[in-house]
Amino acid sequence: MKLPLPFLLTLGLMTASAFAQQQVLKGATLYDGNGGEPIENSVVVVEKGTISCVGTDCAIADGAEVIDVSGKYLTPGLVDSHVHYAASGWFDSRQMFPILEDLYDTEEVQDYLQSNTDKLDRTYLCSGVTALFDTGSFPWTVSLQEGSIANSDKPRFVAAGQLLTHGETPMSEAVLKKQVHAGVHEFLPMSTDEEALSSVAAVAATGASALKVWFDPLPQELTDEYYPRLKVIGDAAHRQGLQFIVHTWTLADAKAAVAAGADVLVHSVYDKLVDDEFIQAVVDNDVVYEPTSSFALTDGISTLNILLGDEPNFNDPNHCIDPHTRKLVKEGYKKLHPFYNKMLNKMDYVRSVIANGQEQFIVKYNMKTLHEAGATVATSTDAGNPSMFHGASMLEEMRNMQSAGISAADVLVMSTKNGAKALGLEATLGTVEVGKNADLVVLEEDPGKDVSAFRSITHVMRFGTLHSIADLSYANENAD
Ligand SMILES: [Zn+2]
């Protein structure tokens, strides 16, 4: 990407004065993440990775490194509150069909992902994302948290680690069996209260920051047993100081999760329009609602099209997806295409998306309605799932949220401040305010008018270090 000459010169100075006491970003139009009108001609002062002054007349110390960002726009770093580092964005790490077990070796895939997390870190920073919530995976993901806290080369990483599920449906039964390297499970059981409590204790012992129940919709007759157990699990999670997250798809399950004390609901209510009782409960209990709308609005369809033989479209304007992932997908879709019919039979969800637009309407209506009622909606991609590419999915999700009728300025709050709340880190990130991490995005275009402006990112600051997109991008390493 070509930069205007004066800005290039400023960047040259920046490298020379990396040890300046203060860095000052001066002149940009600032959206601070709290909503409301932007600050024109702003000044943001950064010291030791932390924001020390924000406004229009901050005192600037002698020897400070002043970076001229006039004519540009500044926002907090984006927060994706639903990703999976143990998943690649392709079917190799999401083996939901038997045929995939013949095509890909789960242990090899996990070993690769675990040894290459730095590639994903770069992908996220390149996409303007400076904090992530890994909402459930193999336990190795938990170990990424600590080294990310004050690290300028990594997004801040918060992980839920192993998930709990009931094993009462074919999908939940299958995932409970999933393991790598003999005995390392991604899911733990909750078939009795005692078993659920011991699973919570096991997750807490790994050092996870959250406890997630993956609540595949149950047959009606089992809800009397499992809804109260959600509360047992939620209470135990809270006693351990963990965020309590529940994956639900239906209004009935989502209500039960809120009643059980869920802090975060991952995935929209897909089956019905939200009603007054649910809206009130979400608002009153201060629950974060994650729409993951791209599942229904775009990605479900593009996944199907890829399986039908369409060339994958990465939607990756800044070339933030690494070459390995691109190759995996480009070779993978040709491998999978012959088995399309076998997979489609089991892909009920994707079929339902194709079958009618009703679910798409529900997803849009529910997120907009909850937002307008005062609920906290947080941008979340579920990246790592097939064709939901790490990093690039963030912009797609933001555009889908805007397409639901939510203003660009509000989507920006959902993608920054509200994301920080989902992570339980509102005190340290998500807005451009004194005392918070210096995590910032510099853009050419105005993100308050249209979130597509995030295609025009020029720089990303993480914990006080300003990276240029030219340095973060894989453009030179990608053949296409
Ligand atoms: Zn997920």
mmCIF file of N, CA and C in Angstrom, residues 249 268 270 291-301 349 353-354 356 359-361 363 388 400:
data_model
loop_
_atom_site.group_PDB
_atom_site.id
_atom_site.type_symbol
_atom_site.label_atom_id
_atom_site.label_comp_id
_atom_site.label_asym_id
_atom_site.label_seq_id
_atom_site.Cartn_x
_atom_site.Cartn_y
_atom_site.Cartn_z
ATOM 1 N N TRP A 249 -29.096 -21.544 20.168
ATOM 2 C CA TRP A 249 -29.658 -21.118 18.880
ATOM 3 C C TRP A 249 -31.132 -20.744 19.009
ATOM 4 N N SER A 268 -26.941 -15.852 17.677
ATOM 5 C CA SER A 268 -28.267 -15.238 17.713
ATOM 6 C C SER A 268 -29.300 -16.245 18.153
ATOM 7 N N TYR A 270 -32.068 -17.845 16.548
ATOM 8 C CA TYR A 270 -32.303 -18.062 15.120
ATOM 9 C C TYR A 270 -33.711 -18.552 14.809
ATOM 10 N N PRO A 291 -24.335 -11.693 17.954
ATOM 11 C CA PRO A 291 -25.180 -12.157 16.843
ATOM 12 C C PRO A 291 -24.530 -13.191 15.920
ATOM 13 N N THR A 292 -23.192 -13.205 15.780
ATOM 14 C CA THR A 292 -22.534 -14.044 14.747
ATOM 15 C C THR A 292 -23.426 -14.154 13.506
ATOM 16 N N SER A 293 -23.759 -13.002 12.942
ATOM 17 C CA SER A 293 -24.793 -12.976 11.897
ATOM 18 C C SER A 293 -24.307 -13.491 10.554
ATOM 19 N N SER A 294 -23.004 -13.498 10.338
ATOM 20 C CA SER A 294 -22.522 -13.927 9.017
ATOM 21 C C SER A 294 -22.865 -15.374 8.725
ATOM 22 N N PHE A 295 -23.004 -16.187 9.784
ATOM 23 C CA PHE A 295 -23.427 -17.578 9.616
ATOM 24 C C PHE A 295 -24.670 -17.646 8.731
ATOM 25 N N ALA A 296 -25.654 -16.810 9.065
ATOM 26 C CA ALA A 296 -26.928 -16.868 8.359
ATOM 27 C C ALA A 296 -26.935 -15.966 7.126
ATOM 28 N N LEU A 297 -26.179 -14.859 7.191
ATOM 29 C CA LEU A 297 -26.344 -13.852 6.146
ATOM 30 C C LEU A 297 -25.426 -14.055 4.958
ATOM 31 N N THR A 298 -24.213 -14.522 5.196
ATOM 32 C CA THR A 298 -23.298 -14.663 4.052
ATOM 33 C C THR A 298 -22.480 -15.947 4.074
ATOM 34 N N ASP A 299 -21.886 -16.289 5.225
ATOM 35 C CA ASP A 299 -20.918 -17.377 5.205
ATOM 36 C C ASP A 299 -21.526 -18.749 4.990
ATOM 37 N N GLY A 300 -22.726 -18.972 5.529
ATOM 38 C CA GLY A 300 -23.382 -20.258 5.302
ATOM 39 C C GLY A 300 -23.532 -20.501 3.806
ATOM 40 N N ILE A 301 -23.865 -19.425 3.107
ATOM 41 C CA ILE A 301 -24.087 -19.532 1.666
ATOM 42 C C ILE A 301 -22.760 -19.691 0.930
ATOM 43 N N TYR A 349 -28.141 -27.221 8.667
ATOM 44 C CA TYR A 349 -28.157 -25.796 8.932
ATOM 45 C C TYR A 349 -27.990 -24.991 7.645
ATOM 46 N N VAL A 353 -30.534 -22.344 5.472
ATOM 47 C CA VAL A 353 -30.226 -20.978 5.044
ATOM 48 C C VAL A 353 -30.604 -20.794 3.583
ATOM 49 N N ILE A 354 -30.266 -21.813 2.801
ATOM 50 C CA ILE A 354 -30.545 -21.722 1.377
ATOM 51 C C ILE A 354 -32.052 -21.801 1.127
ATOM 52 N N ASN A 356 -34.748 -20.782 2.692
ATOM 53 C CA ASN A 356 -35.559 -19.563 2.740
ATOM 54 C C ASN A 356 -34.822 -18.450 3.478
ATOM 55 N N GLU A 359 -34.743 -17.119 8.259
ATOM 56 C CA GLU A 359 -33.757 -17.072 9.324
ATOM 57 C C GLU A 359 -32.922 -15.781 9.242
ATOM 58 N N GLN A 360 -32.636 -15.369 8.008
ATOM 59 C CA GLN A 360 -31.861 -14.143 7.830
ATOM 60 C C GLN A 360 -32.627 -12.949 8.389
ATOM 61 N N PHE A 361 -33.913 -12.934 8.130
ATOM 62 C CA PHE A 361 -34.741 -11.851 8.669
ATOM 63 C C PHE A 361 -34.714 -11.890 10.200
ATOM 64 N N VAL A 363 -32.450 -13.123 12.266
ATOM 65 C CA VAL A 363 -31.139 -12.723 12.808
ATOM 66 C C VAL A 363 -30.996 -11.204 12.809
ATOM 67 N N MET A 388 -15.061 -19.099 7.359
ATOM 68 C CA MET A 388 -15.111 -17.906 8.223
ATOM 69 C C MET A 388 -13.659 -17.637 8.600
ATOM 70 N N ASN A 400 -22.376 -6.917 7.822
ATOM 71 C CA ASN A 400 -23.673 -7.589 7.969
ATOM 72 C C ASN A 400 -24.501 -6.938 9.071
#
